[in-house]
GROMACS .gro file of C-alpha atoms in nm:
model
  110
    1MET     CA    1  11.739   6.191   3.568
    2ILE     CA    2  12.072   6.243   3.745
    3GLU     CA    3  12.330   5.977   3.676
    4PHE     CA    4  12.516   5.817   3.969
    5ASP     CA    5  12.855   5.647   3.958
    6PHE     CA    6  12.756   5.341   4.158
    7GLU     CA    7  13.084   5.167   4.072
    8LYS     CA    8  13.280   5.448   4.238
    9ASN     CA    9  13.120   5.347   4.567
   10HIS     CA   10  13.143   4.969   4.530
   11GLY     CA   11  12.800   4.961   4.367
   12LEU     CA   12  12.624   5.142   4.656
   13ILE     CA   13  12.516   5.492   4.742
   14PRO     CA   14  12.425   5.609   5.096
   15ALA     CA   15  12.066   5.711   5.153
   16ILE     CA   16  11.963   5.927   5.450
   17VAL     CA   17  11.599   5.859   5.538
   18GLN     CA   18  11.393   6.137   5.690
   19ASP     CA   19  11.028   6.160   5.800
   20SER     CA   20  10.852   6.382   5.548
   21THR     CA   21  10.641   6.558   5.814
   22SER     CA   22  10.857   6.589   6.123
   23ARG     CA   23  11.189   6.591   5.934
   24GLN     CA   24  11.332   6.355   6.195
   25VAL     CA   25  11.624   6.152   6.059
   26LEU     CA   26  11.504   5.791   6.075
   27MET     CA   27  11.792   5.587   5.941
   28LEU     CA   28  12.087   5.556   5.704
   29ALA     CA   29  12.081   5.280   5.447
   30TYR     CA   30  12.251   5.197   5.118
   31MET     CA   31  12.099   5.170   4.777
   32SER     CA   32  12.221   4.989   4.467
   33LYS     CA   33  12.107   5.081   4.117
   34ALA     CA   34  11.853   4.796   4.133
   35SER     CA   35  11.712   4.905   4.470
   36LEU     CA   36  11.680   5.265   4.352
   37GLU     CA   37  11.496   5.148   4.040
   38ARG     CA   38  11.261   4.929   4.252
   39THR     CA   39  11.198   5.223   4.487
   40LEU     CA   40  11.111   5.453   4.196
   41ALA     CA   41  10.883   5.192   4.040
   42SER     CA   42  10.698   5.087   4.360
   43GLY     CA   43  10.697   5.402   4.576
   44LEU     CA   44  10.820   5.189   4.866
   45ALA     CA   45  11.175   5.226   4.996
   46CYS     CA   46  11.398   4.942   4.885
   47TYR     CA   47  11.759   4.917   5.000
   48TYR     CA   48  12.058   4.693   4.956
   49SER     CA   49  12.148   4.490   5.267
   50ARG     CA   50  12.527   4.481   5.296
   51SER     CA   51  12.510   4.198   5.555
   52ARG     CA   52  12.275   3.977   5.350
   53GLN     CA   53  12.399   4.104   5.014
   54GLU     CA   54  12.050   4.130   4.872
   55LEU     CA   55  11.773   4.381   4.808
   56TRP     CA   56  11.518   4.440   5.080
   57THR     CA   57  11.207   4.648   5.084
   58LYS     CA   58  11.171   4.817   5.419
   59GLY     CA   59  10.870   4.663   5.595
   60GLU     CA   60  10.860   4.334   5.405
   61THR     CA   61  10.886   4.134   5.726
   62SER     CA   62  10.796   4.393   5.991
   63GLY     CA   63  10.508   4.573   5.819
   64HIS     CA   64  10.687   4.903   5.887
   65TYR     CA   65  10.689   5.028   5.529
   66GLN     CA   66  10.840   5.351   5.410
   67HIS     CA   67  10.629   5.528   5.150
   68VAL     CA   68  10.866   5.750   4.950
   69GLU     CA   69  10.731   6.100   4.895
   70ALA     CA   70  11.042   6.258   4.748
   71ILE     CA   71  11.405   6.179   4.673
   72TYR     CA   72  11.673   6.449   4.675
   73VAL     CA   73  12.035   6.427   4.557
   74ASP     CA   74  12.324   6.604   4.726
   75CYS     CA   75  12.550   6.847   4.538
   76ASP     CA   76  12.810   6.581   4.454
   77ALA     CA   77  12.548   6.329   4.339
   78ASP     CA   78  12.688   6.070   4.577
   79THR     CA   79  12.425   6.066   4.855
   80LEU     CA   80  12.046   6.047   4.850
   81LEU     CA   81  11.788   6.192   5.088
   82LEU     CA   82  11.460   6.005   5.099
   83LEU     CA   83  11.159   6.179   5.248
   84VAL     CA   84  10.920   5.910   5.358
   85ARG     CA   85  10.591   5.847   5.533
   86GLN     CA   86  10.691   5.586   5.790
   87GLU     CA   87  10.454   5.317   5.907
   88GLY     CA   88  10.552   5.211   6.259
   89ALA     CA   89  10.911   5.213   6.376
   90ALA     CA   90  11.200   5.275   6.136
   91CYS     CA   91  11.459   5.099   6.351
   92HIS     CA   92  11.475   4.719   6.379
   93THR     CA   93  11.502   4.768   6.758
   94GLY     CA   94  11.149   4.909   6.764
   95HIS     CA   95  11.253   5.274   6.806
   96GLN     CA   96  11.102   5.538   6.580
   97SER     CA   97  11.451   5.637   6.462
   98CYS     CA   98  11.779   5.445   6.446
   99PHE     CA   99  11.935   5.754   6.610
  100TYR     CA  100  11.791   5.711   6.959
  101ARG     CA  101  12.115   5.712   7.164
  102THR     CA  102  12.365   5.986   7.248
  103ILE     CA  103  12.737   5.919   7.201
  104LYS     CA  104  12.753   5.842   7.573
  105GLY     CA  105  12.499   5.562   7.528
  106GLU     CA  106  12.210   5.740   7.685
  107GLU     CA  107  11.870   5.698   7.525
  108SER     CA  108  11.709   6.020   7.413
  109ASP     CA  109  11.343   6.108   7.411
  110GLU     CA  110  11.215   6.035   7.062
   0.00000   0.00000   0.00000
């Protein structure tokens, strides 16, 4: 398995989350070593909440789980790409993707 220098990035590594079928980018989150290990063990996406400073499995409270189908590592081994099967909305606002607005603030068609 590829080794990551979590300490280099304050204990976290960015994770881009993409729908495994449509390839739509759903969200960006951060993973700690513990959240990555939990994800690998359970098959459900687990992240590190920077605001709450704790692990959280996506869907624990909303029911909108992310079933991880594959995890890729970028060329510098400092960013992850998770391909997931998303249940329900990925964004806490209820949108399918967290990237639902243009830079001008206009909502796009998801």
